[in-house]
Amino acid sequence: MSRLSIVHLLRANAVSFSSVVQIGDSQEIHLLARALAVQRQFEYVDSSEFPLIFPIYTKRIPLPPVDEEPLYRRTLHDCPVIAVHSVRIIGVSSTSVVHIGSTKKVEADSRVKHIRQLSERRGRDASTRRSN
């Protein structure tokens, strides 16, 4: 049974990186994000420096086993309306969903590769200064 979703006020500051804010019913929601985060001690930017082919992006994520036992569910919605007065969202990011309504299926996949590049020289200088 579909229900009517009524929202008086929804305020979202930021929605990014394959995220969804949805009011109302949906059959399926599929979210997918890939990110590369590089942290450096010194500023340097070269967009062709890193190939975007890392195992973390292609590795298969195992799904939990499905129990073969049949599942029986009965839901009774006394009221055919989902009523929300107000929602304040600071941020929704990296394949997240804010959903006021019903959904049959949600699939979300977010993969982030973090790379840290720290200077060896600077680390030694700092440890030398501390010991003096």
Short mmCIF file of C-alpha atoms in Angstrom, two decimals:
data_model
loop_
_atom_site.label_atom_id
_atom_site.label_comp_id
_atom_site.label_asym_id
_atom_site.label_seq_id
_atom_site.Cartn_x
_atom_site.Cartn_y
_atom_site.Cartn_z
CA MET A 1 0.00 0.00 0.00
CA SER A 2 1.34 3.40 -0.95
CA ARG A 3 1.04 6.18 1.55
CA LEU A 4 0.98 9.90 1.10
CA SER A 5 4.06 11.70 2.49
CA ILE A 6 3.51 15.22 3.75
CA VAL A 7 6.45 17.38 4.89
CA HIS A 8 5.84 20.90 6.11
CA LEU A 9 9.51 21.99 6.14
CA LEU A 10 12.73 20.29 5.07
CA ARG A 11 15.96 22.26 5.20
CA ALA A 12 19.21 20.66 3.96
CA ASN A 13 22.53 22.51 4.01
CA ALA A 14 24.46 20.03 1.87
CA VAL A 15 23.64 16.92 -0.14
CA SER A 16 26.57 15.50 -2.09
CA PHE A 17 28.42 12.50 -3.54
CA SER A 18 25.65 10.22 -4.77
CA SER A 19 23.23 10.99 -1.95
CA VAL A 20 19.47 11.32 -2.08
CA VAL A 21 16.83 13.32 -0.22
CA GLN A 22 13.46 11.92 -1.19
CA ILE A 23 9.95 12.61 -0.06
CA GLY A 24 7.48 9.98 -1.21
CA ASP A 25 7.53 6.29 -2.04
CA SER A 26 10.01 4.59 -4.34
CA GLN A 27 10.50 1.08 -5.67
CA GLU A 28 14.32 1.04 -5.66
CA ILE A 29 17.19 3.34 -4.73
CA HIS A 30 20.69 2.57 -6.06
CA LEU A 31 23.61 4.69 -4.81
CA LEU A 32 27.23 4.38 -5.90
CA ALA A 33 30.26 6.55 -5.11
CA ARG A 34 34.00 6.21 -5.63
CA ALA A 35 36.40 8.67 -4.00
CA LEU A 36 40.14 9.25 -3.89
CA ALA A 37 41.42 11.21 -0.89
CA VAL A 38 45.04 12.38 -1.01
CA GLN A 39 46.61 14.05 2.01
CA ARG A 40 49.99 15.70 1.55
CA GLN A 41 52.33 17.56 3.81
CA PHE A 42 53.17 20.00 0.98
CA GLU A 43 50.84 21.43 -1.65
CA TYR A 44 51.09 19.79 -5.04
CA VAL A 45 48.30 19.01 -7.48
CA ASP A 46 48.55 16.89 -10.62
CA SER A 47 45.25 15.42 -11.79
CA SER A 48 46.97 12.74 -13.91
CA GLU A 49 49.23 11.57 -11.07
CA PHE A 50 47.01 8.74 -9.79
CA PRO A 51 45.25 6.24 -12.02
CA LEU A 52 41.75 5.62 -10.75
CA ILE A 53 42.27 1.87 -10.85
CA PHE A 54 42.63 0.54 -7.32
CA PRO A 55 41.47 -2.89 -6.09
CA ILE A 56 39.18 -1.23 -3.56
CA TYR A 57 37.02 0.05 -6.44
CA THR A 58 36.65 -3.32 -8.17
CA LYS A 59 36.74 -5.85 -5.34
CA ARG A 60 33.47 -7.74 -4.94
CA ILE A 61 31.66 -7.04 -1.68
CA PRO A 62 30.29 -10.29 -0.25
CA LEU A 63 26.60 -10.23 0.53
CA PRO A 64 25.32 -11.72 3.78
CA PRO A 65 23.86 -15.21 3.41
CA VAL A 66 20.16 -15.38 2.75
CA ASP A 67 18.26 -17.60 5.15
CA GLU A 68 16.19 -20.12 3.20
CA GLU A 69 13.47 -20.11 5.83
CA PRO A 70 10.37 -18.30 4.52
CA LEU A 71 9.59 -14.95 6.06
CA TYR A 72 6.02 -13.99 6.78
CA ARG A 73 5.19 -10.37 7.46
CA ARG A 74 1.96 -8.55 7.92
CA THR A 75 1.90 -4.75 8.09
CA LEU A 76 -1.10 -2.67 8.98
CA HIS A 77 -0.93 1.07 8.36
CA ASP A 78 -3.73 2.61 10.39
CA CYS A 79 -3.11 5.97 8.76
CA PRO A 80 -2.43 6.27 5.02
CA VAL A 81 -0.33 9.40 5.61
CA ILE A 82 3.28 9.91 6.73
CA ALA A 83 3.26 13.38 8.25
CA VAL A 84 6.46 15.20 9.23
CA HIS A 85 6.46 18.72 10.62
CA SER A 86 10.09 19.69 10.02
CA VAL A 87 13.50 18.18 9.31
CA ARG A 88 16.82 20.02 9.52
CA ILE A 89 19.75 18.29 7.83
CA ILE A 90 23.30 19.57 8.25
CA GLY A 91 24.78 17.23 5.65
CA VAL A 92 24.19 14.04 3.69
CA SER A 93 27.20 12.58 1.91
CA SER A 94 28.75 9.50 0.32
CA THR A 95 25.81 7.36 -0.77
CA SER A 96 23.43 8.23 2.04
CA VAL A 97 19.65 8.46 1.93
CA VAL A 98 17.22 10.70 3.78
CA HIS A 99 13.87 9.24 2.84
CA ILE A 100 10.41 10.09 4.08
CA GLY A 101 8.25 7.38 2.56
CA SER A 102 8.45 3.69 1.71
CA THR A 103 11.05 1.83 -0.36
CA LYS A 104 11.16 -1.80 -1.40
CA LYS A 105 14.89 -2.03 -2.12
CA VAL A 106 17.94 0.12 -1.29
CA GLU A 107 21.46 -0.60 -2.52
CA ALA A 108 24.32 1.68 -1.46
CA ASP A 109 28.02 1.30 -2.18
CA SER A 110 30.65 3.86 -1.18
CA ARG A 111 34.37 3.16 -1.55
CA VAL A 112 37.13 5.57 -0.57
CA LYS A 113 40.86 5.16 -1.21
CA HIS A 114 42.98 7.22 1.21
CA ILE A 115 46.58 8.07 0.32
CA ARG A 116 48.90 9.95 2.71
CA GLN A 117 52.14 11.40 1.45
CA LEU A 118 54.33 12.71 4.25
CA SER A 119 57.82 14.10 3.83
CA GLU A 120 60.56 12.08 5.53
CA ARG A 121 62.81 15.14 5.73
CA ARG A 122 60.32 17.19 7.65
CA GLY A 123 59.65 14.36 10.12
CA ARG A 124 63.36 14.00 10.93
CA ASP A 125 63.79 17.76 11.36
CA ALA A 126 60.91 17.87 13.82
CA SER A 127 62.24 14.96 15.89
CA THR A 128 65.73 16.51 15.96
CA ARG A 129 64.34 19.81 17.22
CA ARG A 130 62.41 18.08 20.00
CA SER A 131 65.45 16.25 21.34
CA ASN A 132 67.59 19.44 21.61
#
